[in-house]
Amino acid sequence: APLRRVPLSLERLVRGAAERFRPAFRQAGIALALEAAGADLWADGDWDMLDRVLDNVLSNALKFTPAGGRVTVTLGPADGGAAEIRVEDTGVGIPEEARERVFERFYRVDKARSRAHGGSGLGLSIAREIVERHGGTIRAEGRPGGGTAIVIRLPAVSKAGGAPEAGREASTWPG
């Protein structure tokens, strides 16, 4: 399906997804933190498709982080005029040799764990396809001390659309 691209506030997108998941995280005993203050970052994107990416990544963080753990969602500027969304968890982690393979269709890090948690094994491959159709990248990183960071980079645009002006300082987001 073609993307329905419009200039959208990444802060609103990320905040909306985090708030939708907050009750499930609370019920699971996992702390959910959002660090997007002052991140007035916009992308030319399809809201529903990018929301689906965040749903998948947050759902995985919820599944694979034990009670007492923490998930932190961070939005900020990145090199090259990009916006970066990081979803970091203190969960079971992904072995280094599997960090690229988790984006393949049907690939599972641990077959037994996958049966316990359900899912089709398609989520991250679909997420990668959506992010790449937006001109971005998505990757998995290990975290010191365990856990995983999923890092999504998207080309940033000005609120009116198009690339932001060179040297423009990010304004603070009210609220």
PDB file of C-alpha atoms in Angstrom:
ATOM      1  CA  ALA A   1       0.000   0.000   0.000  1.00  0.00           C
ATOM      2  CA  PRO A   2       1.286   3.504  -0.731  1.00  0.00           C
ATOM      3  CA  LEU A   3       2.407   5.606   2.216  1.00  0.00           C
ATOM      4  CA  ARG A   4       0.170   8.531   3.174  1.00  0.00           C
ATOM      5  CA  ARG A   5       2.996  10.922   4.038  1.00  0.00           C
ATOM      6  CA  VAL A   6       2.431  14.193   5.851  1.00  0.00           C
ATOM      7  CA  PRO A   7       4.665  16.271   8.144  1.00  0.00           C
ATOM      8  CA  LEU A   8       4.107  14.758  11.592  1.00  0.00           C
ATOM      9  CA  SER A   9       5.375  15.493  15.074  1.00  0.00           C
ATOM     10  CA  LEU A  10       7.582  12.624  16.190  1.00  0.00           C
ATOM     11  CA  GLU A  11       7.147  13.777  19.785  1.00  0.00           C
ATOM     12  CA  ARG A  12       3.365  13.323  19.521  1.00  0.00           C
ATOM     13  CA  LEU A  13       3.785   9.969  17.772  1.00  0.00           C
ATOM     14  CA  VAL A  14       6.214   8.618  20.382  1.00  0.00           C
ATOM     15  CA  ARG A  15       4.271  10.040  23.340  1.00  0.00           C
ATOM     16  CA  GLY A  16       1.005   8.576  22.013  1.00  0.00           C
ATOM     17  CA  ALA A  17       2.502   5.102  21.613  1.00  0.00           C
ATOM     18  CA  ALA A  18       4.120   5.199  25.072  1.00  0.00           C
ATOM     19  CA  GLU A  19       0.882   6.330  26.728  1.00  0.00           C
ATOM     20  CA  ARG A  20      -1.082   3.575  24.962  1.00  0.00           C
ATOM     21  CA  PHE A  21       1.319   0.974  26.397  1.00  0.00           C
ATOM     22  CA  ARG A  22       1.666   2.521  29.878  1.00  0.00           C
ATOM     23  CA  PRO A  23      -1.155   0.430  31.510  1.00  0.00           C
ATOM     24  CA  ALA A  24       0.303  -2.846  30.181  1.00  0.00           C
ATOM     25  CA  PHE A  25       3.782  -1.939  31.450  1.00  0.00           C
ATOM     26  CA  ARG A  26       2.362  -0.952  34.839  1.00  0.00           C
ATOM     27  CA  GLN A  27       0.453  -4.253  35.062  1.00  0.00           C
ATOM     28  CA  ALA A  28       3.645  -6.180  34.191  1.00  0.00           C
ATOM     29  CA  GLY A  29       5.646  -4.323  36.862  1.00  0.00           C
ATOM     30  CA  ILE A  30       7.956  -2.690  34.307  1.00  0.00           C
ATOM     31  CA  ALA A  31       8.862   1.003  34.514  1.00  0.00           C
ATOM     32  CA  LEU A  32       8.254   2.927  31.285  1.00  0.00           C
ATOM     33  CA  ALA A  33      10.067   6.251  30.850  1.00  0.00           C
ATOM     34  CA  LEU A  34       9.751   8.733  27.988  1.00  0.00           C
ATOM     35  CA  GLU A  35      12.545  11.218  27.304  1.00  0.00           C
ATOM     36  CA  ALA A  36      11.368  13.535  24.544  1.00  0.00           C
ATOM     37  CA  ALA A  37      11.342  16.929  26.244  1.00  0.00           C
ATOM     38  CA  GLY A  38      12.377  19.671  23.867  1.00  0.00           C
ATOM     39  CA  ALA A  39      12.408  17.305  20.915  1.00  0.00           C
ATOM     40  CA  ASP A  40      10.525  19.383  18.342  1.00  0.00           C
ATOM     41  CA  LEU A  41      11.348  16.895  15.601  1.00  0.00           C
ATOM     42  CA  TRP A  42       9.174  16.242  12.587  1.00  0.00           C
ATOM     43  CA  ALA A  43       9.222  13.624   9.833  1.00  0.00           C
ATOM     44  CA  ASP A  44       7.477  13.342   6.509  1.00  0.00           C
ATOM     45  CA  GLY A  45       5.688  10.120   7.287  1.00  0.00           C
ATOM     46  CA  ASP A  46       2.638   7.911   7.382  1.00  0.00           C
ATOM     47  CA  TRP A  47       1.336   8.168  10.961  1.00  0.00           C
ATOM     48  CA  ASP A  48      -0.385   4.756  10.967  1.00  0.00           C
ATOM     49  CA  MET A  49       2.639   2.936   9.566  1.00  0.00           C
ATOM     50  CA  LEU A  50       5.156   4.575  11.934  1.00  0.00           C
ATOM     51  CA  ASP A  51       2.754   3.963  14.836  1.00  0.00           C
ATOM     52  CA  ARG A  52       2.735   0.283  13.855  1.00  0.00           C
ATOM     53  CA  VAL A  53       6.553   0.235  14.072  1.00  0.00           C
ATOM     54  CA  LEU A  54       6.453   1.692  17.597  1.00  0.00           C
ATOM     55  CA  ASP A  55       3.709  -0.750  18.607  1.00  0.00           C
ATOM     56  CA  ASN A  56       5.892  -3.654  17.524  1.00  0.00           C
ATOM     57  CA  VAL A  57       9.035  -2.397  19.241  1.00  0.00           C
ATOM     58  CA  LEU A  58       7.212  -1.536  22.501  1.00  0.00           C
ATOM     59  CA  SER A  59       5.357  -4.852  22.436  1.00  0.00           C
ATOM     60  CA  ASN A  60       8.683  -6.717  22.145  1.00  0.00           C
ATOM     61  CA  ALA A  61      10.176  -4.672  24.997  1.00  0.00           C
ATOM     62  CA  LEU A  62       7.149  -5.542  27.128  1.00  0.00           C
ATOM     63  CA  LYS A  63       7.374  -9.264  26.271  1.00  0.00           C
ATOM     64  CA  PHE A  64      11.089  -9.649  26.894  1.00  0.00           C
ATOM     65  CA  THR A  65      11.643  -7.414  29.946  1.00  0.00           C
ATOM     66  CA  PRO A  66      11.029  -9.076  33.317  1.00  0.00           C
ATOM     67  CA  ALA A  67       9.024  -7.520  36.146  1.00  0.00           C
ATOM     68  CA  GLY A  68      11.131  -4.938  37.941  1.00  0.00           C
ATOM     69  CA  GLY A  69      12.810  -3.977  34.673  1.00  0.00           C
ATOM     70  CA  ARG A  70      12.776  -0.690  32.827  1.00  0.00           C
ATOM     71  CA  VAL A  71      12.053   0.465  29.273  1.00  0.00           C
ATOM     72  CA  THR A  72      13.159   3.936  28.202  1.00  0.00           C
ATOM     73  CA  VAL A  73      11.915   5.591  25.019  1.00  0.00           C
ATOM     74  CA  THR A  74      14.098   8.508  23.888  1.00  0.00           C
ATOM     75  CA  LEU A  75      13.543  10.926  21.015  1.00  0.00           C
ATOM     76  CA  GLY A  76      16.279  13.298  19.917  1.00  0.00           C
ATOM     77  CA  PRO A  77      18.280  14.690  17.015  1.00  0.00           C
ATOM     78  CA  ALA A  78      20.927  12.538  15.320  1.00  0.00           C
ATOM     79  CA  ASP A  79      23.742  13.157  12.859  1.00  0.00           C
ATOM     80  CA  GLY A  80      22.963  14.077   9.272  1.00  0.00           C
ATOM     81  CA  GLY A  81      19.665  15.870   9.890  1.00  0.00           C
ATOM     82  CA  ALA A  82      17.986  12.758  11.253  1.00  0.00           C
ATOM     83  CA  ALA A  83      15.694  12.153  14.184  1.00  0.00           C
ATOM     84  CA  GLU A  84      16.424   9.163  16.413  1.00  0.00           C
ATOM     85  CA  ILE A  85      13.958   7.113  18.444  1.00  0.00           C
ATOM     86  CA  ARG A  86      15.588   4.689  20.906  1.00  0.00           C
ATOM     87  CA  VAL A  87      13.665   2.024  22.805  1.00  0.00           C
ATOM     88  CA  GLU A  88      16.012   0.590  25.439  1.00  0.00           C
ATOM     89  CA  ASP A  89      15.087  -2.231  27.775  1.00  0.00           C
ATOM     90  CA  THR A  90      16.676  -4.165  30.620  1.00  0.00           C
ATOM     91  CA  GLY A  91      15.330  -7.445  29.257  1.00  0.00           C
ATOM     92  CA  VAL A  92      16.934 -10.687  28.202  1.00  0.00           C
ATOM     93  CA  GLY A  93      18.853  -9.077  25.335  1.00  0.00           C
ATOM     94  CA  ILE A  94      19.697 -10.305  21.855  1.00  0.00           C
ATOM     95  CA  PRO A  95      22.992 -12.132  21.274  1.00  0.00           C
ATOM     96  CA  GLU A  96      25.364 -10.118  19.080  1.00  0.00           C
ATOM     97  CA  GLU A  97      25.261 -12.686  16.268  1.00  0.00           C
ATOM     98  CA  ALA A  98      21.436 -12.416  16.093  1.00  0.00           C
ATOM     99  CA  ARG A  99      21.078  -8.611  16.151  1.00  0.00           C
ATOM    100  CA  GLU A 100      20.821  -8.320  12.371  1.00  0.00           C
ATOM    101  CA  ARG A 101      18.874 -11.564  11.918  1.00  0.00           C
ATOM    102  CA  VAL A 102      15.970 -10.451  14.172  1.00  0.00           C
ATOM    103  CA  PHE A 103      14.820  -8.291  11.231  1.00  0.00           C
ATOM    104  CA  GLU A 104      14.466 -11.352   8.959  1.00  0.00           C
ATOM    105  CA  ARG A 105      11.019 -12.822   8.438  1.00  0.00           C
ATOM    106  CA  PHE A 106      10.197 -15.628  10.895  1.00  0.00           C
ATOM    107  CA  TYR A 107      13.616 -15.519  12.601  1.00  0.00           C
ATOM    108  CA  ARG A 108      13.486 -16.204  16.334  1.00  0.00           C
ATOM    109  CA  VAL A 109      16.374 -15.823  18.761  1.00  0.00           C
ATOM    110  CA  ASP A 110      15.089 -18.526  21.102  1.00  0.00           C
ATOM    111  CA  LYS A 111      12.468 -20.940  19.770  1.00  0.00           C
ATOM    112  CA  ALA A 112      11.260 -22.024  23.225  1.00  0.00           C
ATOM    113  CA  ARG A 113      10.924 -18.435  24.438  1.00  0.00           C
ATOM    114  CA  SER A 114       9.016 -17.531  21.274  1.00  0.00           C
ATOM    115  CA  ARG A 115       6.440 -20.255  21.856  1.00  0.00           C
ATOM    116  CA  ALA A 116       5.866 -18.930  25.358  1.00  0.00           C
ATOM    117  CA  HIS A 117       5.371 -15.353  24.146  1.00  0.00           C
ATOM    118  CA  GLY A 118       3.528 -15.988  20.877  1.00  0.00           C
ATOM    119  CA  GLY A 119       3.862 -13.804  17.808  1.00  0.00           C
ATOM    120  CA  SER A 120       4.477 -14.633  14.165  1.00  0.00           C
ATOM    121  CA  GLY A 121       8.133 -13.686  13.853  1.00  0.00           C
ATOM    122  CA  LEU A 122       7.163 -11.032  11.298  1.00  0.00           C
ATOM    123  CA  GLY A 123       7.016  -7.906  13.467  1.00  0.00           C
ATOM    124  CA  LEU A 124      10.558  -6.595  13.173  1.00  0.00           C
ATOM    125  CA  SER A 125      10.838  -7.479   9.476  1.00  0.00           C
ATOM    126  CA  ILE A 126       7.681  -5.457   8.810  1.00  0.00           C
ATOM    127  CA  ALA A 127       9.012  -2.656  11.041  1.00  0.00           C
ATOM    128  CA  ARG A 128      12.244  -2.540   9.015  1.00  0.00           C
ATOM    129  CA  GLU A 129      10.328  -2.458   5.730  1.00  0.00           C
ATOM    130  CA  ILE A 130       8.187   0.481   6.948  1.00  0.00           C
ATOM    131  CA  VAL A 131      11.173   2.426   8.305  1.00  0.00           C
ATOM    132  CA  GLU A 132      13.172   1.895   5.101  1.00  0.00           C
ATOM    133  CA  ARG A 133      10.201   3.045   2.986  1.00  0.00           C
ATOM    134  CA  HIS A 134      10.429   6.285   4.991  1.00  0.00           C
ATOM    135  CA  GLY A 135      14.132   6.638   4.059  1.00  0.00           C
ATOM    136  CA  GLY A 136      15.251   5.586   7.539  1.00  0.00           C
ATOM    137  CA  THR A 137      17.082   2.783   9.312  1.00  0.00           C
ATOM    138  CA  ILE A 138      16.350   0.480  12.241  1.00  0.00           C
ATOM    139  CA  ARG A 139      18.890  -1.618  14.125  1.00  0.00           C
ATOM    140  CA  ALA A 140      19.295  -3.591  17.338  1.00  0.00           C
ATOM    141  CA  GLU A 141      22.116  -2.873  19.789  1.00  0.00           C
ATOM    142  CA  GLY A 142      23.192  -4.572  22.974  1.00  0.00           C
ATOM    143  CA  ARG A 143      23.155  -2.570  26.194  1.00  0.00           C
ATOM    144  CA  PRO A 144      25.943  -2.662  28.778  1.00  0.00           C
ATOM    145  CA  GLY A 145      24.722  -4.906  31.580  1.00  0.00           C
ATOM    146  CA  GLY A 146      22.150  -6.644  29.376  1.00  0.00           C
ATOM    147  CA  GLY A 147      19.050  -5.707  27.488  1.00  0.00           C
ATOM    148  CA  THR A 148      18.459  -4.342  24.028  1.00  0.00           C
ATOM    149  CA  ALA A 149      18.190  -0.968  22.332  1.00  0.00           C
ATOM    150  CA  ILE A 150      16.182  -0.706  19.123  1.00  0.00           C
ATOM    151  CA  VAL A 151      17.335   2.424  17.290  1.00  0.00           C
ATOM    152  CA  ILE A 152      15.146   4.002  14.612  1.00  0.00           C
ATOM    153  CA  ARG A 153      16.493   6.886  12.528  1.00  0.00           C
ATOM    154  CA  LEU A 154      14.262   8.894  10.224  1.00  0.00           C
ATOM    155  CA  PRO A 155      15.043  11.936   8.057  1.00  0.00           C
ATOM    156  CA  ALA A 156      13.869  15.017   9.970  1.00  0.00           C
ATOM    157  CA  VAL A 157      11.886  17.767   8.242  1.00  0.00           C
ATOM    158  CA  SER A 158      10.635  21.205   9.229  1.00  0.00           C
ATOM    159  CA  LYS A 159       7.017  21.477  10.396  1.00  0.00           C
ATOM    160  CA  ALA A 160       5.977  22.779   6.963  1.00  0.00           C
ATOM    161  CA  GLY A 161       7.640  19.830   5.231  1.00  0.00           C
ATOM    162  CA  GLY A 162      10.990  19.591   3.489  1.00  0.00           C
ATOM    163  CA  ALA A 163      14.418  19.478   5.075  1.00  0.00           C
ATOM    164  CA  PRO A 164      15.058  21.727   8.088  1.00  0.00           C
ATOM    165  CA  GLU A 165      17.129  24.846   7.449  1.00  0.00           C
ATOM    166  CA  ALA A 166      20.837  24.433   8.082  1.00  0.00           C
ATOM    167  CA  GLY A 167      21.843  25.564  11.544  1.00  0.00           C
ATOM    168  CA  ARG A 168      18.271  25.855  12.791  1.00  0.00           C
ATOM    169  CA  GLU A 169      18.138  25.277  16.527  1.00  0.00           C
ATOM    170  CA  ALA A 170      15.460  22.938  17.826  1.00  0.00           C
ATOM    171  CA  SER A 171      12.781  24.867  19.667  1.00  0.00           C
ATOM    172  CA  THR A 172      11.368  23.545  22.901  1.00  0.00           C
ATOM    173  CA  TRP A 173       8.123  21.625  22.779  1.00  0.00           C
ATOM    174  CA  PRO A 174       5.437  22.980  25.151  1.00  0.00           C
ATOM    175  CA  GLY A 175       4.382  20.511  27.839  1.00  0.00           C
TER     176      GLY A 175
END
